[in-house]
PDB file of C-alpha atoms in Angstrom:
ATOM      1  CA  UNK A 298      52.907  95.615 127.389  1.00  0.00           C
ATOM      2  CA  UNK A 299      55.368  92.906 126.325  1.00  0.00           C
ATOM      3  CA  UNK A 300      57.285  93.474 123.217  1.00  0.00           C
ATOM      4  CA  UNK A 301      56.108  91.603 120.112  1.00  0.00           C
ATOM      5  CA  UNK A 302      60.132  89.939 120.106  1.00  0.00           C
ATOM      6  CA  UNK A 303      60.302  88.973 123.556  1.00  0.00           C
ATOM      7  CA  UNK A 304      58.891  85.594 123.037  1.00  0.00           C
ATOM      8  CA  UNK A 305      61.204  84.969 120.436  1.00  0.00           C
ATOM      9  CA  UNK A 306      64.677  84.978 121.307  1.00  0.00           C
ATOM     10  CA  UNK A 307      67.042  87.184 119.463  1.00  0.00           C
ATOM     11  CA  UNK A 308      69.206  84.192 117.646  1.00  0.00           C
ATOM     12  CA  UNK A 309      65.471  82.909 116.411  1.00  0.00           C
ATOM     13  CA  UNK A 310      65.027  86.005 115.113  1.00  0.00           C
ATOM     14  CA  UNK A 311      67.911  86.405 113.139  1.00  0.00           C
ATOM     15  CA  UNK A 312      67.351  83.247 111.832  1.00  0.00           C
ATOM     16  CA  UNK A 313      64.764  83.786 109.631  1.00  0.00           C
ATOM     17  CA  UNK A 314      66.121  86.943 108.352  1.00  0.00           C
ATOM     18  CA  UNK A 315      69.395  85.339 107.624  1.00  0.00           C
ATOM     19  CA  UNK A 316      67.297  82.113 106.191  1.00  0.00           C
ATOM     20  CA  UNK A 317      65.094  83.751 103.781  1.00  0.00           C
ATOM     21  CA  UNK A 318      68.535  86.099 102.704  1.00  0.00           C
ATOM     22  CA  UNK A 319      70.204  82.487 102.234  1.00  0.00           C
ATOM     23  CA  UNK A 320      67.446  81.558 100.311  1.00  0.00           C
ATOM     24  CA  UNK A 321      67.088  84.562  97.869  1.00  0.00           C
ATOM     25  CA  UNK A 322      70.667  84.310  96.948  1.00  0.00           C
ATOM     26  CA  UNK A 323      70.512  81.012  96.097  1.00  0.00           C
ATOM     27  CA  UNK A 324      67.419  80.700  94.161  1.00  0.00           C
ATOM     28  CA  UNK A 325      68.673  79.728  90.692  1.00  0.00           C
ATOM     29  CA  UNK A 326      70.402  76.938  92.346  1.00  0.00           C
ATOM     30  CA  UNK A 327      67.317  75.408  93.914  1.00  0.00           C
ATOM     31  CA  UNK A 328      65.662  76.211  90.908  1.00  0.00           C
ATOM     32  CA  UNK A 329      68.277  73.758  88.833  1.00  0.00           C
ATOM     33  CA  UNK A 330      67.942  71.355  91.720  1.00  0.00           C
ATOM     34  CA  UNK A 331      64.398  70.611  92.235  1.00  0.00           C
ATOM     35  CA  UNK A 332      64.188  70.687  88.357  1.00  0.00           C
ATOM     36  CA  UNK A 333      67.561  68.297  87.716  1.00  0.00           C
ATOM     37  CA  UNK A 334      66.216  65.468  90.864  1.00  0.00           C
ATOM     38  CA  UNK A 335      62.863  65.845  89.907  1.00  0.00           C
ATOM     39  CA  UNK A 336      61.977  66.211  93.198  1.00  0.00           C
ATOM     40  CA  UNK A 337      62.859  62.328  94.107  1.00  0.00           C
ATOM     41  CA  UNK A 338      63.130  61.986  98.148  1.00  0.00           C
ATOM     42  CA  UNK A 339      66.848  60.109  97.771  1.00  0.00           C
ATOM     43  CA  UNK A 340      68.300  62.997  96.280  1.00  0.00           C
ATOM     44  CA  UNK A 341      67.055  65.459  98.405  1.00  0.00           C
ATOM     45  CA  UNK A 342      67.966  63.248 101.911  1.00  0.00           C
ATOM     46  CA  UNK A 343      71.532  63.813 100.156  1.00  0.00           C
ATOM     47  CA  UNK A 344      71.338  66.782  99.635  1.00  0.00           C
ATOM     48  CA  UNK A 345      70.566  67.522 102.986  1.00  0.00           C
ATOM     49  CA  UNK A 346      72.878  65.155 104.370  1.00  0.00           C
ATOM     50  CA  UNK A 347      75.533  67.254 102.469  1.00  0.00           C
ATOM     51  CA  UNK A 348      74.411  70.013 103.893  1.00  0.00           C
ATOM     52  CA  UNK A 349      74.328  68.921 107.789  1.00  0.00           C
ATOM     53  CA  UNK A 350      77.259  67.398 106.975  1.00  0.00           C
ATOM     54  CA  UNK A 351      75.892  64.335 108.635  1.00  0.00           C
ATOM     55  CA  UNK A 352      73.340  61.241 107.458  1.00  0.00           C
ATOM     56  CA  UNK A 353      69.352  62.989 107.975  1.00  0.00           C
ATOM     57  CA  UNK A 354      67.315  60.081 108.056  1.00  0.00           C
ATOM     58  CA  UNK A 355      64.600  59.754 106.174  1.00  0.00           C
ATOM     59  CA  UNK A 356      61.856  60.329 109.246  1.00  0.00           C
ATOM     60  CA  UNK A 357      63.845  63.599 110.041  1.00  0.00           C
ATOM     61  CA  UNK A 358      63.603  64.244 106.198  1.00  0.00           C
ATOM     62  CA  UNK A 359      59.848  63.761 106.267  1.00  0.00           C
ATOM     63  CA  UNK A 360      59.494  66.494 108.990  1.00  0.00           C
ATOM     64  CA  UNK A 361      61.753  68.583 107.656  1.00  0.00           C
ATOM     65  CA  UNK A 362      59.369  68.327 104.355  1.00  0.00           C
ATOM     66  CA  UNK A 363      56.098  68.878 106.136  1.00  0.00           C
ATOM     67  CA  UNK A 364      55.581  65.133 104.900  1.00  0.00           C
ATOM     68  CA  UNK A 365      53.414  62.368 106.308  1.00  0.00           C
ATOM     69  CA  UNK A 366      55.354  59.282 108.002  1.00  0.00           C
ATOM     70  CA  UNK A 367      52.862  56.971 106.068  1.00  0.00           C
ATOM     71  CA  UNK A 368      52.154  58.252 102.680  1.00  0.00           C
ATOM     72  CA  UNK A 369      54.745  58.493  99.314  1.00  0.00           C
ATOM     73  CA  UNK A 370      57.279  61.276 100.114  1.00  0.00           C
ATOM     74  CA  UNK A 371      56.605  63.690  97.438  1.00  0.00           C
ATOM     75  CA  UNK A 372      57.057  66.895  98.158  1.00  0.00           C
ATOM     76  CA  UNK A 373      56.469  70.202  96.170  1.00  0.00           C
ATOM     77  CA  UNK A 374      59.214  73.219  95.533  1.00  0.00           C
ATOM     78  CA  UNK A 375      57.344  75.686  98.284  1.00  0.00           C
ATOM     79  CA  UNK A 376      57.793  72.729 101.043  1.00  0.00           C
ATOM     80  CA  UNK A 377      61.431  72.166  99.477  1.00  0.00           C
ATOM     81  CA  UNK A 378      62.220  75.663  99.735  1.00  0.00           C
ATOM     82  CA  UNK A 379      60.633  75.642 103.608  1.00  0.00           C
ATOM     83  CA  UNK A 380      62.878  72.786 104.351  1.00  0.00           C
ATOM     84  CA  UNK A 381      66.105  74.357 103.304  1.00  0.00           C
ATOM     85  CA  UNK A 382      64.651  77.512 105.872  1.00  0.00           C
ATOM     86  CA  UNK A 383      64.477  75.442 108.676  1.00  0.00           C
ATOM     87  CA  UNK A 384      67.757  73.679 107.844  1.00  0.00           C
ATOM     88  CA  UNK A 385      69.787  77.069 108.011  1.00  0.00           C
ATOM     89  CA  UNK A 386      71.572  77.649 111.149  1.00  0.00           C
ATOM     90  CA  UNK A 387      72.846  81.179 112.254  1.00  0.00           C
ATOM     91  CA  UNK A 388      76.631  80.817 111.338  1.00  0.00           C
ATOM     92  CA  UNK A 389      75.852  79.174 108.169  1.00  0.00           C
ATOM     93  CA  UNK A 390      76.502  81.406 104.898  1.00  0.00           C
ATOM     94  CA  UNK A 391      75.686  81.083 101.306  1.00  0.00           C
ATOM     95  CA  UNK A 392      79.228  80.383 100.256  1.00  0.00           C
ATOM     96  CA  UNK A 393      78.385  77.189 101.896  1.00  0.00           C
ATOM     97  CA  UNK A 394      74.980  76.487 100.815  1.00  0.00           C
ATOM     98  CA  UNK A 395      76.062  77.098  96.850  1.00  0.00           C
ATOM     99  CA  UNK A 396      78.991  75.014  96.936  1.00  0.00           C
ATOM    100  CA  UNK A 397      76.792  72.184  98.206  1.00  0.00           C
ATOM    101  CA  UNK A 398      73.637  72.393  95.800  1.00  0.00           C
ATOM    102  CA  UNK A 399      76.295  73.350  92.773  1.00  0.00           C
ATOM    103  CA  UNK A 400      78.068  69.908  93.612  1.00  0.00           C
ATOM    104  CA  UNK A 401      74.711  68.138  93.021  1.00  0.00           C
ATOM    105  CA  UNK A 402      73.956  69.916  90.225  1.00  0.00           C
ATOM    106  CA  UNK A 403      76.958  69.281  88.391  1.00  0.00           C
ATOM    107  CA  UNK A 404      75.956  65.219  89.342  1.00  0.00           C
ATOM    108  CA  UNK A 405      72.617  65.301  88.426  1.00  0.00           C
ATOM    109  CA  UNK A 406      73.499  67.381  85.216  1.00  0.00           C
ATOM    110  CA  UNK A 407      75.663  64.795  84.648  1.00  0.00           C
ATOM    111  CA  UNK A 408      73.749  62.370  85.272  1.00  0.00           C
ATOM    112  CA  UNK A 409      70.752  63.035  83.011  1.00  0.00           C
ATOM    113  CA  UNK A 410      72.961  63.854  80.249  1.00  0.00           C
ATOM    114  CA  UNK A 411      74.793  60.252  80.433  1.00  0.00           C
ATOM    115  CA  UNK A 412      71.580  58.622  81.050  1.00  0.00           C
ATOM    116  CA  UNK A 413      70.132  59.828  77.812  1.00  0.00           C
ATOM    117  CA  UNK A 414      73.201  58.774  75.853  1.00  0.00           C
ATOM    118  CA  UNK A 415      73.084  55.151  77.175  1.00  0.00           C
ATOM    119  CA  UNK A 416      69.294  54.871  78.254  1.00  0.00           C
ATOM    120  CA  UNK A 417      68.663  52.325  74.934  1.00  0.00           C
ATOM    121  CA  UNK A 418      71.511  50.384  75.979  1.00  0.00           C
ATOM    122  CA  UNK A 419      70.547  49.651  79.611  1.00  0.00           C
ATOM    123  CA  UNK A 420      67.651  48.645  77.986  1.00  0.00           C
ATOM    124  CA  UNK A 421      68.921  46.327  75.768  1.00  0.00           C
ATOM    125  CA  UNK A 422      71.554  44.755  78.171  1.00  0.00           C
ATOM    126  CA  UNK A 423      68.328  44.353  80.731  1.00  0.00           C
ATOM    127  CA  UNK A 424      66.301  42.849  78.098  1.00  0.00           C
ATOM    128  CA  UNK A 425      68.719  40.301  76.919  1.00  0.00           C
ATOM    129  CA  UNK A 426      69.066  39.034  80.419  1.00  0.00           C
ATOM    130  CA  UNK A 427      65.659  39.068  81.238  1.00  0.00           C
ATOM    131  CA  UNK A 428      66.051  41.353  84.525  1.00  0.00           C
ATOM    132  CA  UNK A 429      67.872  38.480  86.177  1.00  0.00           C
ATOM    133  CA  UNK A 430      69.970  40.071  89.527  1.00  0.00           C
ATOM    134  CA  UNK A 431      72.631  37.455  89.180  1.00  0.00           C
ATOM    135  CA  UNK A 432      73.391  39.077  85.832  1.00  0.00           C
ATOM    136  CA  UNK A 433      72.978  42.537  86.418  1.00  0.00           C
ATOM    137  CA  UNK A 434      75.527  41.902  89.863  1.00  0.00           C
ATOM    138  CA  UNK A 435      78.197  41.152  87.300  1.00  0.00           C
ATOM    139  CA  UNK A 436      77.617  44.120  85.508  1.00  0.00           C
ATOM    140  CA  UNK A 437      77.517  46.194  88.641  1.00  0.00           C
ATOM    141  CA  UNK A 438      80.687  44.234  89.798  1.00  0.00           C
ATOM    142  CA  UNK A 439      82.492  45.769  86.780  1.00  0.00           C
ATOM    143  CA  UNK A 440      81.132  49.701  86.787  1.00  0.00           C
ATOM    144  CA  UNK A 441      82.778  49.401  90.495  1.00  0.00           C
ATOM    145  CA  UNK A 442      86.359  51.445  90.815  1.00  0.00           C
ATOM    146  CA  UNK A 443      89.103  50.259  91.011  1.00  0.00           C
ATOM    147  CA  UNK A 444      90.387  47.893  93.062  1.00  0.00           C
ATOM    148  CA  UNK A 445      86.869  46.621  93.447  1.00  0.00           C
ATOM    149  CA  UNK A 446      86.294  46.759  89.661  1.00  0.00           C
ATOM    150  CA  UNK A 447      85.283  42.989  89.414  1.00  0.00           C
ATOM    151  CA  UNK A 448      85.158  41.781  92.916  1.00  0.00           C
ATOM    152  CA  UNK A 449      82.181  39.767  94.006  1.00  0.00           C
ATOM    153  CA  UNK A 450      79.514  41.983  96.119  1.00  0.00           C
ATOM    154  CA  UNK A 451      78.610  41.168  99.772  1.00  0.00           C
ATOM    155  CA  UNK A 452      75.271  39.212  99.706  1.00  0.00           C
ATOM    156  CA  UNK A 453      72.175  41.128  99.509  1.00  0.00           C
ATOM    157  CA  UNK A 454      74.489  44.303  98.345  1.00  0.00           C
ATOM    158  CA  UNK A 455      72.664  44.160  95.284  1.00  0.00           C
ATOM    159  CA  UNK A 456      69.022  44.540  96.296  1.00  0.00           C
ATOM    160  CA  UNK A 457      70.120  47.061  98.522  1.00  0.00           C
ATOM    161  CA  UNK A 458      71.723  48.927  95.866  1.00  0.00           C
ATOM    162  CA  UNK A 459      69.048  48.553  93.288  1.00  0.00           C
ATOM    163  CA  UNK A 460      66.451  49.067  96.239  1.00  0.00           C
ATOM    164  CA  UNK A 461      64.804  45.951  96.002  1.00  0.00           C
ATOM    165  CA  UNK A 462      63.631  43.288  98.532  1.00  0.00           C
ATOM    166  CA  UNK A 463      66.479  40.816  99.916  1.00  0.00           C
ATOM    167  CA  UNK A 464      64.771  37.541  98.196  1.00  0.00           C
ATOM    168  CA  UNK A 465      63.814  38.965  94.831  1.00  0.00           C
ATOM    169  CA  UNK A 466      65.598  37.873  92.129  1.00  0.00           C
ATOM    170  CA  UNK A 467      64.780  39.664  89.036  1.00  0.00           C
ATOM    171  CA  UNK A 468      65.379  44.188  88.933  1.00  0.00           C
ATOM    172  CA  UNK A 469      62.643  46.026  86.915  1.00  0.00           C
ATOM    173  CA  UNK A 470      64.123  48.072  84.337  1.00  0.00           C
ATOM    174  CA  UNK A 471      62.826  51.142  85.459  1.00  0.00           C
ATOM    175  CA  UNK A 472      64.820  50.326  88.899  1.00  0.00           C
ATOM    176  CA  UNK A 473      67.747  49.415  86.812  1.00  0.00           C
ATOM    177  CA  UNK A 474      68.216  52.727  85.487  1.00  0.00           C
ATOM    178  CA  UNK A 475      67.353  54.805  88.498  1.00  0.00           C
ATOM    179  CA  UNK A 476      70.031  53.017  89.981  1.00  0.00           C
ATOM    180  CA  UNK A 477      72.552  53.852  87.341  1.00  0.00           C
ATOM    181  CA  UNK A 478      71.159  57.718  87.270  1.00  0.00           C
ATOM    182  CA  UNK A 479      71.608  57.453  91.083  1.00  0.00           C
ATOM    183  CA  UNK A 480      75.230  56.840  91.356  1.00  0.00           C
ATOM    184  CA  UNK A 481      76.735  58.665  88.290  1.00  0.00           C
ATOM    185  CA  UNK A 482      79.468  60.978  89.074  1.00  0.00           C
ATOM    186  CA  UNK A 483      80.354  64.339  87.412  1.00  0.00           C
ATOM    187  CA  UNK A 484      83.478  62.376  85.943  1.00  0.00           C
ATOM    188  CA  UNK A 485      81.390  59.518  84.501  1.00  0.00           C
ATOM    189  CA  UNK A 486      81.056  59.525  80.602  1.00  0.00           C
ATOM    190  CA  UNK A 487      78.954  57.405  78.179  1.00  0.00           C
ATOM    191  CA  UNK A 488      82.197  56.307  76.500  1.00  0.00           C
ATOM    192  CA  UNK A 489      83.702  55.093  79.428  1.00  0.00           C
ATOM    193  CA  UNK A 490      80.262  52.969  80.035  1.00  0.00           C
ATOM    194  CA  UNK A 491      79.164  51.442  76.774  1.00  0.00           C
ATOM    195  CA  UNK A 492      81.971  49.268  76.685  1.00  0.00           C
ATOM    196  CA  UNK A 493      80.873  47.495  79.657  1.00  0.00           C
ATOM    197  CA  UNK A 494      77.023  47.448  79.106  1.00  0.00           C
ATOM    198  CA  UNK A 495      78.223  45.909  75.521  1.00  0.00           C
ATOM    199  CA  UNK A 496      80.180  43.310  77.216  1.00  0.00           C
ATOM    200  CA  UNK A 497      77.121  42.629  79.472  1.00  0.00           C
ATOM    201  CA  UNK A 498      74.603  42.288  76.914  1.00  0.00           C
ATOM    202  CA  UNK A 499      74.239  38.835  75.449  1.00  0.00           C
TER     203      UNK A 499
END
């Protein structure tokens, strides 16, 4: 009778070996991951994007997840974790794989951290201008490095960035600060941002 391998060829085989190795070792990081992005779809697409070292769209991300095309893409840890799995590919090795998730840690890390030092004063600079996107472009305009700290944005960069629709013309604050969380760097500080969110706020 036919082996119980022989429909599987040998480089599938030693996939999944080598995946669920990969994804033993790096456990602790996907831990820190899952907990530090909170599981939002955008920061796993990166993540993943990092990873193939190539954009994954989102309907490949879906798939990937085990996700429906039509529904909110939340996903839990075990279908995170199954992702990852599929994602490995034979040559890959976890040298790779933690120097990618500890890169977005460090952000996210980051992130959180700065967020929670200048969360009130988002607040306050959204309140005082009522949400309005002309406003909150300016600010934008002046959080971007240099030498396009200041410039005018391209039309409709804004709503893209905040993830809004084109003709909408005021940002909820909730969107506001996801935004901010969502393009932090590990170099960012609080000090180098209240300056500007002070000038901002009227």
């Amino acid at each position: 009778s036919d082996s119980p391998w022989t429909s599987q060829p040998h480089s599938q085989i030693r996939k999944m070996v080598n995946a669920d190795e990969l994804v033993t070792a790096i456990q602790s990081d996907i831990d820190t991951f899952f907990d530090l992005s909170e599981a939002d779809f955008a920061a796993i697409g990166t993540l993943f994007s990092d990873i193939a070292q190539a954009p994954v769209p989102p309907p490949t991300m879906l798939q990937l997840l085990g996700l429906p095309q039509d529904a909110p893409p939340v996903c839990t840890k075990e279908q995170f974790v199954a992702a990852i799995k599929k994602a490995v590919e034979e040559d890959d090795t976890v040298e790779t794989y933690q120097k990618v998730f500890k890169a977005h840690n460090e952000r996210l890390a980051n992130a959180k951290k700065v967020i929670g030092e200048i969360g009130d004063a988002l607040r306050a600079f959204h309140k005082s201008v009522n949400g309005d996107i002309t406003k909150i472009e300016g600010f934008f305009c002046d959080l971007a490095p240099p030498p396009h700290t200041g410039k005018p944005m391209p039309p409709g960069m804004i709503q893209a960035l905040l993830r809004i629709p084109k003709e909408e013309t005021v940002c909820p604050e909730d969107l506001l600060l996801d935004t901010i969380k969502r393009n932090l760097d590990p170099s960012d500080t609080a000090e180098q941002l209240m300056p500007i969110i002070k000038k901002h706020t009227v």
